[in-house]
Amino acid sequence: MYRSHNCGELRIADLGKEVTLSGWVQKGRDLGGLTFVDLRDRYGITQLVFNMDENAELCTQARKLGREFVIQTIGIVKERSSKNPNRPTGDIEIEVTTLQILNESKVPPFTIEDESDGGDDLRMKYRYLDIRRTPIQNNMIFRSKLSLETRKYLDTQGFIEVETPFLIKSTPEGARDFVVPSRLNPGQFYALPQSPQTFKQLLMVAGVDKYYQIVKCFRDEDLRADRQPEFTQIDCEMSYVHIDDILDTFEGLVRHLFVHTLGMDLGDFPRMKYDDAMRLYGSDKPDLRFGMEFVEMNDVAKGHDFSVFDSAELIVGICVKGIAEQYSNKDMKELTEWVQRPNIGAKGLVYVKYQEDGSIKSTIGKFYSDEVLQSWAEKFGAQKGDVLFILSGETDKTRKQLSELRLEMGKRLNLAKPGDFKPLWVMDFPLLEWDEDTARFYAMHHPFTSPKKEDIPHMMTGNHETLKNLKADAYDMVINGAEIGGGSIRIHDRALQAKNFKLLGFTPEEAENQFGFLMGAFEYGAPPHGGLAFGFDRLCAVMNGQSSIRDFIAFPKNNQGRDIMIDAPAEIHDNQLNELYISLNPKGN
Amino acid sequence: MYRSHNCGELRIADLGKEVTLSGWVQKGRDLGGLTFVDLRDRYGITQLVFNMDENAELCTQARKLGREFVIQTIGIVKERSSKNPNRPTGDIEIEVTTLQILNESKVPPFTIEDESDGGDDLRMKYRYLDIRRTPIQNNMIFRSKLSLETRKYLDTQGFIEVETPFLIKSTPEGARDFVVPSRLNPGQFYALPQSPQTFKQLLMVAGVDKYYQIVKCFRDEDLRADRQPEFTQIDCEMSYVHIDDILDTFEGLVRHLFVHTLGMDLGDFPRMKYDDAMRLYGSDKPDLRFGMEFVEMNDVAKGHDFSVFDSAELIVGICVKGIAEQYSNKDMKELTEWVQRPNIGAKGLVYVKYQEDGSIKSTIGKFYSDEVLQSWAEKFGAQKGDVLFILSGETDKTRKQLSELRLEMGKRLNLAKPGDFKPLWVMDFPLLEWDEDTARFYAMHHPFTSPKKEDIPHMMTGNHETLKNLKADAYDMVINGAEIGGGSIRIHDRALQAKNFKLLGFTPEEAENQFGFLMGAFEYGAPPHGGLAFGFDRLCAVMNGQSSIRDFIAFPKNNQGRDIMIDAPAEIHDNQLNELYISLNPKGN
């Protein structure tokens, strides 16, 4: 027996017991005739004590223990004279009678502490040491708990977890697939799923009624900072449902998860139409932890000989409370430069300061009288001490820019508080997006999304402008400005699905070749159905108030898609290539 | 709202309620002025009734419903005059007031009944219809329940589910990998994991302590009848454990699963050494639902001038109870031919019949006196009416042949009863297997398996014969003759691991290139650890008394590794190949 207890469970009630503990040496301290060793495992840290006077040999042995040595000890639980209230085991220590080294350790390349001195690359190369750190280990435990609670909730709601295949078929629509050459079918390839979308719809046709799966998905994308080539979804689908059935069910799921992991009841989630989200926050995933709703000003700002506004499609502003005195001219200049940065792209920033002394200071004071600017204050609900920031230009771009500024101000003023969670459903997304460059429509959600029932006739017969305005039965769940899930009611009618493929630029042959199996299934009694998928990695991060998903993934890849610990991907043997009927083509593209 | 109730829940207590049901038309029957429609969903079947006298239009509409049409109905729950005691809803029917067709269906290519008339290929092509059949749907529900119960049990035991990566590195040792070309790393490939073996060991080094995962694994093998290129494992690993800790934990898991799915307590699992299993059953996965243990006879059968036995390495038999009168000469001849079939490969079959009248009849009567044959009866515990079957030859082959005969007799005599479950741990497997053809050792379990502690010195210094006799701390869980899981205590010492790779024919460079990350991890405080993996598909099948895993997999592949429903694998676009820096090489091998 390697241990009678773990390193986190002994308490004052255990005094006098002989116990066996195993774990890692966190650190040792020599104080006079005493040597203290902190012994660590997943469950906690327990202090071991060795007395030079009582057992010189054992104590000498203990003094030679290096950091991260793996040891087994037998000893007696004693009360500590100097207790550590910050540690659950802080009232006791183990007076060691036997010590055995189970495995030695080289000096680790970085400290195994909550705050490590290891850089990103080093931590990833020695990920097995990085995970020993409590914050990362806690992330793994949180993730495991979250997935189990997800399953427990969905089980009580009658969902069945069904595993869908990983070796499927490549579909050029959407993101790039990872492909897998087939040895048994020369010249042919499987693809790894970007999502189980078509399979979960087939499961609805199959009468599974309520499906879920926590499942890996794959996208061969150029990796941005926080994207991973493999990622995990909570994937769900239900039959015989309208939108409300789905929203209620998955709002219930997320509320359950918050209650059972963070002990927090989120209450009912507000629902906002996509158009309203864009109008009020310039974003389809607004962070509702703070206000600063957009106020559109075309009616009050045009016609005052300020050509910038007069020529703008949209003039829109936000009111930032209480910073009038705090933000100097220099600050305003810096903020103007901030919105002018290429990744924001505003031409300039107009502000109106309502100062504490009642005066008004503005970059556009020579075009607008104080009376006019005062009337704007009413429109915005601004008071003394507040500042309006106003942007103008083409509608979509301006909204996006102001959304960035709003989030930046929220950040600078600490309005987006950690531990505060503001969920939201965003509804009624457009069905199609027109892309000017390729002169074609793209599916805003995906090609299987149903238009809203009242829009179906327009979809079947509408002209270009009508098509642009079609709304979908699609919805996203947003928490604190992060999209954590999204879904839709699906098309379950072959003709409507064929029409959608046509609008998306598929020839009938392409549609048949890629999705014939699904359209065929729709002819054999497909029930109405819909569902959604949560980004599980993102959900873990958002619930912990963190912006990066990487520390919630045990073995993530770096930005080149590499696992630098195992050094993958790597070259393979020529005979492997030959068996797969492929060869390297170094010129590639 | 598509439904107020599902098709399986209405009872006599619901009489008089107005309900809304949706589902598939199982079948319709017209009886005089009444039309009955069985409406089906995942939860059951409810009878709808339409009355021509009361509502001719509605009834006419109902008579036009085809099989598998998707409909929604509103109606009143009524008591049936002719009840169906075989159906939970059999006391009631719905007197329909409103009927709406939600989707039509073509005539399905096979019947959606418990016993379908569809052949394998047709069922796989239309798998979404096949899954509508209750037995397949029940398999999916069973599988989902089994995975959830697995997680619940392991959670209570302190295990964390950690997701390990799917895009890893190809390791030529073992089965063939599926590989995935990397676009961002030209000329390099990921491999899909055959198991998360190295990652779970790294998680032990990382201090995760107790890990599990229900996870897809991949092997590019030539597919035998019941193999799938992707399959699911319950993968587990524990730190600071000896064998007993592991066996107790996972025996507990399987007992939990049987209690919570089949309501059956398996009791304590017997444990048997590999050598004993081979000696007594000729198999490392004996079916213990019946006896017929092997009895070795070299001591009593040699030296009687019967050259076949005199020259044999092993003479071994089984006693089959009570068939002496039942098995005619013709039957014996047929059985002899059965053991001579190429896939069994015995030269012949010796039998000794102890007939009810006290006489003895045997193929070798002229070499052995009745007194000798009578003494054999005592050795076997045979009585009047029993028959001994005896094979002889080279030890390993003869045992294998007799094992096949034993299983065949168990089958013919219905001794392997469905619903009877006999679990077993097989222990102390050999560490290494010598292969004459390639003149090298192979790992009996895998290269990370630890020799038994007492064998470690022999492993480090032993000669060829010593190495062949090394025993491993490896174990299999067997139920009813099927291996449902296996594992081992792992090596956690770099030098021992390096030695094992050397014995397995790796050069130091190959070992470092392929598994350097693991051996490196062993230098930073690797704890003693071990674990096991269950074949989840197999476990589902065995627990349901079925021999094929295919009907427990929602979307299985056929023997050519094809999904014939979606028609995968398939050709991909040239630009996909170019982006991946590979080209087709039709000559291949």
CSV table of N, CA, C and O in Angstrom, one decimal, chain B residues 447 459-460 491 493-504 506-508 511 519 522:
chain,number,residue,atom,x,y,z
B,447,PRO,N,4.7,-1.9,-24.8
B,447,PRO,CA,6.1,-1.7,-24.3
B,447,PRO,C,6.2,-1.0,-23.0
B,447,PRO,O,7.3,-0.8,-22.5
B,459,MET,N,15.2,-9.3,-15.9
B,459,MET,CA,15.0,-8.6,-17.1
B,459,MET,C,16.2,-7.8,-17.5
B,459,MET,O,16.6,-7.7,-18.7
B,460,MET,N,16.9,-7.2,-16.5
B,460,MET,CA,18.0,-6.3,-16.8
B,460,MET,C,19.2,-7.2,-17.2
B,460,MET,O,20.1,-6.7,-18.0
B,491,ILE,N,6.0,0.7,-16.3
B,491,ILE,CA,7.3,1.1,-16.0
B,491,ILE,C,7.3,2.6,-15.6
B,491,ILE,O,6.7,3.3,-16.4
B,493,ASP,N,10.4,4.0,-14.5
B,493,ASP,CA,11.9,4.2,-14.4
B,493,ASP,C,12.5,4.3,-15.8
B,493,ASP,O,12.3,3.4,-16.6
B,494,ARG,N,13.3,5.3,-16.0
B,494,ARG,CA,13.8,5.5,-17.3
B,494,ARG,C,14.7,4.4,-17.8
B,494,ARG,O,14.6,3.9,-18.9
B,495,ALA,N,15.6,3.9,-16.9
B,495,ALA,CA,16.5,2.8,-17.3
B,495,ALA,C,15.8,1.5,-17.6
B,495,ALA,O,16.1,0.9,-18.6
B,496,LEU,N,14.7,1.2,-16.9
B,496,LEU,CA,14.0,0.0,-17.1
B,496,LEU,C,13.2,0.1,-18.5
B,496,LEU,O,13.1,-0.8,-19.3
B,497,GLN,N,12.7,1.3,-18.7
B,497,GLN,CA,11.9,1.5,-19.9
B,497,GLN,C,12.9,1.4,-21.1
B,497,GLN,O,12.6,0.8,-22.2
B,498,ALA,N,14.1,2.0,-21.0
B,498,ALA,CA,15.1,1.9,-22.1
B,498,ALA,C,15.5,0.5,-22.3
B,498,ALA,O,15.6,0.1,-23.5
B,499,LYS,N,15.6,-0.3,-21.3
B,499,LYS,CA,16.0,-1.7,-21.4
B,499,LYS,C,14.8,-2.5,-22.2
B,499,LYS,O,15.1,-3.3,-23.1
B,500,ASN,N,13.6,-2.1,-21.8
B,500,ASN,CA,12.5,-2.8,-22.5
B,500,ASN,C,12.4,-2.5,-24.0
B,500,ASN,O,12.3,-3.3,-24.8
B,501,PHE,N,12.7,-1.2,-24.3
B,501,PHE,CA,12.7,-0.8,-25.7
B,501,PHE,C,13.8,-1.6,-26.4
B,501,PHE,O,13.7,-2.1,-27.6
B,502,LYS,N,14.9,-1.7,-25.8
B,502,LYS,CA,16.1,-2.4,-26.4
B,502,LYS,C,15.7,-3.9,-26.6
B,502,LYS,O,15.9,-4.4,-27.7
B,503,LEU,N,15.1,-4.5,-25.7
B,503,LEU,CA,14.6,-5.9,-25.8
B,503,LEU,C,13.7,-6.1,-27.0
B,503,LEU,O,13.6,-7.1,-27.7
B,504,LEU,N,12.9,-5.0,-27.2
B,504,LEU,CA,11.9,-5.0,-28.3
B,504,LEU,C,12.4,-4.6,-29.6
B,504,LEU,O,11.7,-4.4,-30.6
B,506,PHE,N,14.2,-1.8,-30.4
B,506,PHE,CA,14.4,-0.4,-30.7
B,506,PHE,C,15.9,-0.1,-30.6
B,506,PHE,O,16.6,-0.5,-29.6
B,507,THR,N,16.5,0.7,-31.5
B,507,THR,CA,17.8,1.3,-31.3
B,507,THR,C,17.5,2.4,-30.3
B,507,THR,O,16.4,2.9,-30.2
B,508,PRO,N,18.6,2.8,-29.6
B,508,PRO,CA,18.4,3.9,-28.7
B,508,PRO,C,17.9,5.2,-29.4
B,508,PRO,O,17.1,5.9,-28.8
B,511,ALA,N,14.1,4.7,-30.0
B,511,ALA,CA,13.4,4.9,-28.7
B,511,ALA,C,13.3,6.3,-28.4
B,511,ALA,O,12.2,6.8,-28.0
B,519,MET,N,10.2,9.0,-21.8
B,519,MET,CA,11.4,8.7,-20.9
B,519,MET,C,11.9,9.9,-20.3
B,519,MET,O,12.4,9.9,-19.1
B,522,PHE,N,10.0,10.6,-17.2
B,522,PHE,CA,10.3,9.7,-16.1
B,522,PHE,C,11.4,10.3,-15.2
B,522,PHE,O,11.6,9.8,-14.1
